[in-house]
Amino acid sequence: MSMPSSQLKGLRDRSKVMIQYPYNLSYRNLLYFMAAPTLCYEANYPRTSGINKSYLMRRALEILFLFQLELALIQQWVVPVLQKAILPIHNYEGYTIMERLLKLSVPNHFIWLVFFYFFFHSVLNALAEVMKFADREFYRDWWNAETIVYFWQAWNIPVHKWCVRHCYKPLLSIGCPKFAAQVSVFLLSAFFHEYLVSIPLHMFKAWAFFGMTMQIPLSGFTSWVSKRFSSNYGNMIVWMSLILGQPVAILAYVYHYYVTSYTTIA
């Protein structure tokens, strides 16, 4: 019993008892946490009074449309570019590889933006509406990020809150320096990025891990540029890292997956 006996005697209202730990713990409470669009457990989440059916219908239509749009763009725009990039990479044709990289960067970035809206706005808001979950801060203005640090703090709020609560603050509480705590969070994120790629592809090449670890020096560089010159330059560097960084990793994984899956390249 985590509550003192004096407090237990003072809680005559049964409804008040049920919302305090440990009386809130139940299968229903656990299932709600697993389904709610959050990674951080709370005894009581902010709730809405009902479900807005018109709002839920708009999000559902967005999910259906954007999912089909993503598939069409990948099949018609990205797959042909990747297929034509295998041989130049294998033959170390630098100019052609750069051309394929730039040609891939445009559709990839567009698809990434569509996915952001699809998941963080449409899917999570639809799930929150069904669950009557009132906290709808799933992202902030990451597109205005002047530094890499702010981008990672703003573009995925559920994961950011989990990292702060379960990694960053515990490290600070045991005397870990702020910079070391930030690096630890980046490394943890790098591990999970690599895990999500390596397991489905059945290969370990650490490109995603390397890409995330490169965010550490890049975060310091964007902070220096924003302070030394202008925040606009910092924002430009953030966008360039998003536009060019992902295609590099995609080409690397596709090439190595093709090499390990097929015996000849022609």
Short mmCIF file of C-alpha atoms in Angstrom, two decimals:
data_model
loop_
_atom_site.label_atom_id
_atom_site.label_comp_id
_atom_site.label_asym_id
_atom_site.label_seq_id
_atom_site.Cartn_x
_atom_site.Cartn_y
_atom_site.Cartn_z
CA MET A 1 0.00 0.00 0.00
CA SER A 2 1.71 3.15 -1.18
CA MET A 3 -0.67 5.53 0.58
CA PRO A 4 -0.46 6.20 4.34
CA SER A 5 -3.33 4.76 6.35
CA SER A 6 -4.43 8.25 7.47
CA GLN A 7 -4.97 9.25 3.85
CA LEU A 8 -6.84 6.04 3.13
CA LYS A 9 -9.27 6.75 5.96
CA GLY A 10 -9.83 10.27 4.63
CA LEU A 11 -10.83 9.08 1.19
CA ARG A 12 -14.49 8.29 1.75
CA ASP A 13 -15.47 8.83 -1.87
CA ARG A 14 -14.87 5.61 -3.81
CA SER A 15 -14.31 7.52 -7.09
CA LYS A 16 -11.44 9.42 -5.51
CA VAL A 17 -9.86 6.19 -4.29
CA MET A 18 -9.95 4.58 -7.73
CA ILE A 19 -7.98 7.33 -9.47
CA GLN A 20 -5.04 7.25 -7.04
CA TYR A 21 -2.14 4.85 -7.26
CA PRO A 22 -2.27 1.90 -6.76
CA TYR A 23 -6.07 1.78 -7.05
CA ASN A 24 -6.02 2.95 -10.65
CA LEU A 25 -4.12 -0.19 -11.73
CA SER A 26 -6.37 -2.63 -13.55
CA TYR A 27 -6.53 -4.51 -16.83
CA ARG A 28 -8.71 -1.77 -18.25
CA ASN A 29 -6.18 0.84 -17.13
CA LEU A 30 -3.31 -1.12 -18.72
CA LEU A 31 -5.17 -1.65 -22.00
CA TYR A 32 -6.02 2.04 -22.22
CA PHE A 33 -2.35 2.96 -21.78
CA MET A 34 -1.30 0.46 -24.47
CA ALA A 35 -3.84 1.87 -26.95
CA ALA A 36 -3.49 5.57 -26.13
CA PRO A 37 -1.16 7.67 -28.34
CA THR A 38 1.48 8.09 -25.67
CA LEU A 39 4.54 6.24 -24.42
CA CYS A 40 4.57 7.72 -20.90
CA TYR A 41 2.29 6.17 -18.31
CA GLU A 42 0.21 8.47 -16.14
CA ALA A 43 -2.32 7.67 -13.44
CA ASN A 44 -4.87 9.98 -15.06
CA TYR A 45 -4.77 11.26 -18.63
CA PRO A 46 -6.61 14.38 -19.83
CA ARG A 47 -9.88 13.22 -21.40
CA THR A 48 -12.44 14.72 -23.72
CA SER A 49 -16.15 14.55 -23.02
CA GLY A 50 -17.03 12.70 -26.21
CA ILE A 51 -16.03 11.72 -29.76
CA ASN A 52 -16.28 14.30 -32.53
CA LYS A 53 -17.53 12.11 -35.38
CA SER A 54 -17.00 14.65 -38.15
CA TYR A 55 -13.42 15.25 -37.00
CA LEU A 56 -12.80 11.49 -36.81
CA MET A 57 -14.24 11.01 -40.31
CA ARG A 58 -11.89 13.64 -41.76
CA ARG A 59 -8.89 11.96 -40.19
CA ALA A 60 -10.05 8.55 -41.45
CA LEU A 61 -10.39 9.86 -45.03
CA GLU A 62 -6.93 11.40 -44.76
CA ILE A 63 -5.50 8.07 -43.62
CA LEU A 64 -7.02 6.18 -46.55
CA PHE A 65 -5.98 8.77 -49.15
CA LEU A 66 -2.46 9.40 -47.86
CA PHE A 67 -1.70 5.69 -47.47
CA GLN A 68 -2.57 5.06 -51.12
CA LEU A 69 -0.61 8.16 -52.14
CA GLU A 70 2.47 6.88 -50.29
CA LEU A 71 2.28 3.51 -52.04
CA ALA A 72 1.82 5.10 -55.45
CA LEU A 73 4.74 7.49 -54.99
CA ILE A 74 7.05 4.72 -53.80
CA GLN A 75 6.13 2.37 -56.65
CA GLN A 76 6.13 4.93 -59.44
CA TRP A 77 8.82 7.38 -58.35
CA VAL A 78 11.24 5.80 -55.88
CA VAL A 79 11.57 2.14 -56.91
CA PRO A 80 12.73 2.92 -60.49
CA VAL A 81 15.43 5.28 -59.17
CA LEU A 82 16.67 2.67 -56.70
CA GLN A 83 16.78 -0.02 -59.37
CA LYS A 84 18.90 2.20 -61.62
CA ALA A 85 21.25 3.06 -58.74
CA ILE A 86 22.45 -0.49 -57.95
CA LEU A 87 24.89 -0.86 -60.82
CA PRO A 88 26.52 2.60 -60.53
CA ILE A 89 27.10 2.04 -56.82
CA HIS A 90 28.61 -1.38 -57.52
CA ASN A 91 30.93 0.11 -60.17
CA TYR A 92 31.84 3.14 -58.05
CA GLU A 93 30.58 5.63 -60.62
CA GLY A 94 30.74 8.77 -58.53
CA TYR A 95 28.99 11.18 -60.90
CA THR A 96 26.13 8.76 -61.58
CA ILE A 97 25.76 7.95 -57.90
CA MET A 98 25.45 11.66 -57.10
CA GLU A 99 22.88 12.04 -59.88
CA ARG A 100 20.83 9.14 -58.49
CA LEU A 101 21.13 10.57 -54.98
CA LEU A 102 19.78 13.96 -56.02
CA LYS A 103 17.09 12.32 -58.13
CA LEU A 104 16.01 10.26 -55.12
CA SER A 105 16.10 13.14 -52.64
CA VAL A 106 13.05 14.93 -54.11
CA PRO A 107 10.50 12.06 -54.02
CA ASN A 108 11.94 10.72 -50.77
CA HIS A 109 11.54 14.05 -49.01
CA PHE A 110 8.02 14.49 -50.36
CA ILE A 111 7.08 10.99 -49.19
CA TRP A 112 8.65 11.71 -45.79
CA LEU A 113 6.52 14.86 -45.42
CA VAL A 114 3.41 12.97 -46.45
CA PHE A 115 4.24 10.25 -43.91
CA PHE A 116 4.70 12.86 -41.19
CA TYR A 117 1.23 14.28 -41.80
CA PHE A 118 -0.23 10.79 -42.26
CA PHE A 119 1.08 9.41 -38.96
CA PHE A 120 1.57 12.30 -36.55
CA HIS A 121 -1.51 14.26 -37.55
CA SER A 122 -4.04 11.88 -39.07
CA VAL A 123 -3.35 8.53 -37.37
CA LEU A 124 -2.48 9.77 -33.88
CA ASN A 125 -5.33 12.30 -33.81
CA ALA A 126 -7.79 9.67 -35.01
CA LEU A 127 -6.59 7.27 -32.32
CA ALA A 128 -6.76 10.02 -29.71
CA GLU A 129 -10.30 10.88 -30.76
CA VAL A 130 -11.43 7.27 -30.44
CA MET A 131 -9.73 6.95 -27.05
CA LYS A 132 -11.03 10.39 -25.92
CA PHE A 133 -7.41 11.32 -25.29
CA ALA A 134 -7.23 15.10 -24.89
CA ASP A 135 -3.47 15.70 -25.12
CA ARG A 136 -2.98 16.30 -28.86
CA GLU A 137 0.58 17.67 -28.83
CA PHE A 138 2.17 15.08 -31.08
CA TYR A 139 4.55 17.54 -32.77
CA ARG A 140 5.65 21.15 -32.63
CA ASP A 141 7.00 23.52 -35.29
CA TRP A 142 9.97 21.34 -36.26
CA TRP A 143 10.02 22.97 -39.72
CA ASN A 144 11.26 26.17 -38.02
CA ALA A 145 14.07 24.32 -36.22
CA GLU A 146 17.26 26.39 -36.08
CA THR A 147 19.26 23.50 -34.60
CA ILE A 148 19.23 19.74 -34.89
CA VAL A 149 18.53 19.49 -31.15
CA TYR A 150 15.28 21.45 -31.46
CA PHE A 151 14.25 19.39 -34.48
CA TRP A 152 14.48 16.15 -32.51
CA GLN A 153 12.67 17.79 -29.61
CA ALA A 154 9.79 18.98 -31.79
CA TRP A 155 9.06 16.50 -34.56
CA ASN A 156 8.11 13.43 -32.45
CA ILE A 157 6.74 14.58 -29.09
CA PRO A 158 5.63 11.13 -27.73
CA VAL A 159 9.13 9.67 -28.19
CA HIS A 160 10.79 12.89 -27.01
CA LYS A 161 8.78 12.86 -23.77
CA TRP A 162 9.67 9.20 -23.22
CA CYS A 163 13.39 9.88 -23.75
CA VAL A 164 13.31 12.86 -21.37
CA ARG A 165 11.40 11.00 -18.70
CA HIS A 166 13.16 7.62 -18.82
CA CYS A 167 16.66 8.49 -20.03
CA TYR A 168 17.62 12.17 -19.90
CA LYS A 169 16.27 13.16 -16.46
CA PRO A 170 17.40 9.94 -14.69
CA LEU A 171 20.93 10.55 -15.98
CA LEU A 172 20.86 14.13 -14.72
CA SER A 173 19.56 12.96 -11.33
CA ILE A 174 22.65 10.78 -10.80
CA GLY A 175 25.02 13.62 -11.62
CA CYS A 176 25.58 13.00 -15.32
CA PRO A 177 26.61 16.17 -17.23
CA LYS A 178 23.95 17.66 -19.51
CA PHE A 179 25.97 17.08 -22.68
CA ALA A 180 26.67 13.45 -21.79
CA ALA A 181 22.95 12.92 -21.09
CA GLN A 182 22.08 14.39 -24.50
CA VAL A 183 24.64 12.16 -26.21
CA SER A 184 23.21 9.14 -24.40
CA VAL A 185 19.73 9.96 -25.69
CA PHE A 186 21.06 10.27 -29.25
CA LEU A 187 22.85 6.91 -28.94
CA LEU A 188 19.71 5.26 -27.61
CA SER A 189 17.73 6.70 -30.50
CA ALA A 190 20.44 5.54 -32.92
CA PHE A 191 20.17 1.99 -31.56
CA PHE A 192 16.41 1.85 -32.07
CA HIS A 193 16.66 3.39 -35.56
CA GLU A 194 19.12 0.66 -36.53
CA TYR A 195 17.00 -2.00 -34.85
CA LEU A 196 13.89 -0.98 -36.83
CA VAL A 197 15.81 -1.25 -40.11
CA SER A 198 18.10 -4.23 -39.50
CA ILE A 199 15.48 -6.65 -38.18
CA PRO A 200 13.09 -6.46 -41.19
CA LEU A 201 15.99 -6.57 -43.67
CA HIS A 202 17.77 -9.40 -41.78
CA MET A 203 21.12 -7.65 -42.01
CA PHE A 204 23.23 -5.39 -39.84
CA LYS A 205 25.11 -2.59 -41.60
CA ALA A 206 24.75 0.20 -38.97
CA TRP A 207 23.99 2.91 -41.53
CA ALA A 208 21.02 4.17 -39.52
CA PHE A 209 23.08 4.07 -36.34
CA PHE A 210 25.88 6.00 -38.03
CA GLY A 211 23.42 8.54 -39.43
CA MET A 212 21.97 9.20 -35.98
CA THR A 213 25.36 9.48 -34.31
CA MET A 214 26.34 12.07 -36.92
CA GLN A 215 23.51 14.18 -35.53
CA ILE A 216 25.66 14.82 -32.45
CA PRO A 217 28.39 16.91 -34.15
CA LEU A 218 25.78 18.34 -36.52
CA SER A 219 23.73 19.59 -33.56
CA GLY A 220 26.74 21.50 -32.26
CA PHE A 221 27.46 22.88 -35.73
CA THR A 222 23.89 24.12 -36.27
CA SER A 223 23.89 25.75 -32.83
CA TRP A 224 27.16 27.53 -33.65
CA VAL A 225 25.91 28.68 -37.06
CA SER A 226 22.64 30.00 -35.62
CA LYS A 227 24.44 31.97 -32.91
CA ARG A 228 27.39 33.13 -35.02
CA PHE A 229 25.58 34.05 -38.24
CA SER A 230 21.80 33.74 -38.44
CA SER A 231 19.05 31.37 -37.39
CA ASN A 232 18.02 31.18 -41.05
CA TYR A 233 21.32 29.50 -41.90
CA GLY A 234 20.82 27.02 -39.07
CA ASN A 235 17.34 26.21 -40.36
CA MET A 236 18.75 25.77 -43.88
CA ILE A 237 21.34 23.26 -42.62
CA VAL A 238 18.63 21.31 -40.78
CA TRP A 239 16.56 21.06 -43.96
CA MET A 240 19.57 20.07 -46.07
CA SER A 241 20.41 17.28 -43.62
CA LEU A 242 16.84 15.99 -43.92
CA ILE A 243 16.73 16.22 -47.71
CA LEU A 244 20.12 14.59 -48.39
CA GLY A 245 20.75 12.44 -45.31
CA GLN A 246 17.90 9.99 -45.74
CA PRO A 247 18.55 9.17 -49.44
CA VAL A 248 22.18 8.32 -48.61
CA ALA A 249 21.05 5.77 -46.02
CA ILE A 250 18.34 4.40 -48.32
CA LEU A 251 20.80 3.84 -51.17
CA ALA A 252 23.26 2.15 -48.81
CA TYR A 253 20.66 -0.24 -47.39
CA VAL A 254 19.11 -1.03 -50.78
CA TYR A 255 22.50 -1.77 -52.32
CA HIS A 256 23.65 -4.06 -49.49
CA TYR A 257 20.28 -5.80 -49.38
CA TYR A 258 20.49 -6.42 -53.13
CA VAL A 259 24.07 -7.72 -52.82
CA THR A 260 23.19 -10.13 -50.01
CA SER A 261 19.98 -11.32 -51.71
CA TYR A 262 21.28 -11.87 -55.25
CA THR A 263 24.47 -13.45 -56.48
CA THR A 264 24.94 -11.29 -59.59
CA ILE A 265 24.47 -7.61 -60.36
CA ALA A 266 23.59 -6.69 -63.92
#
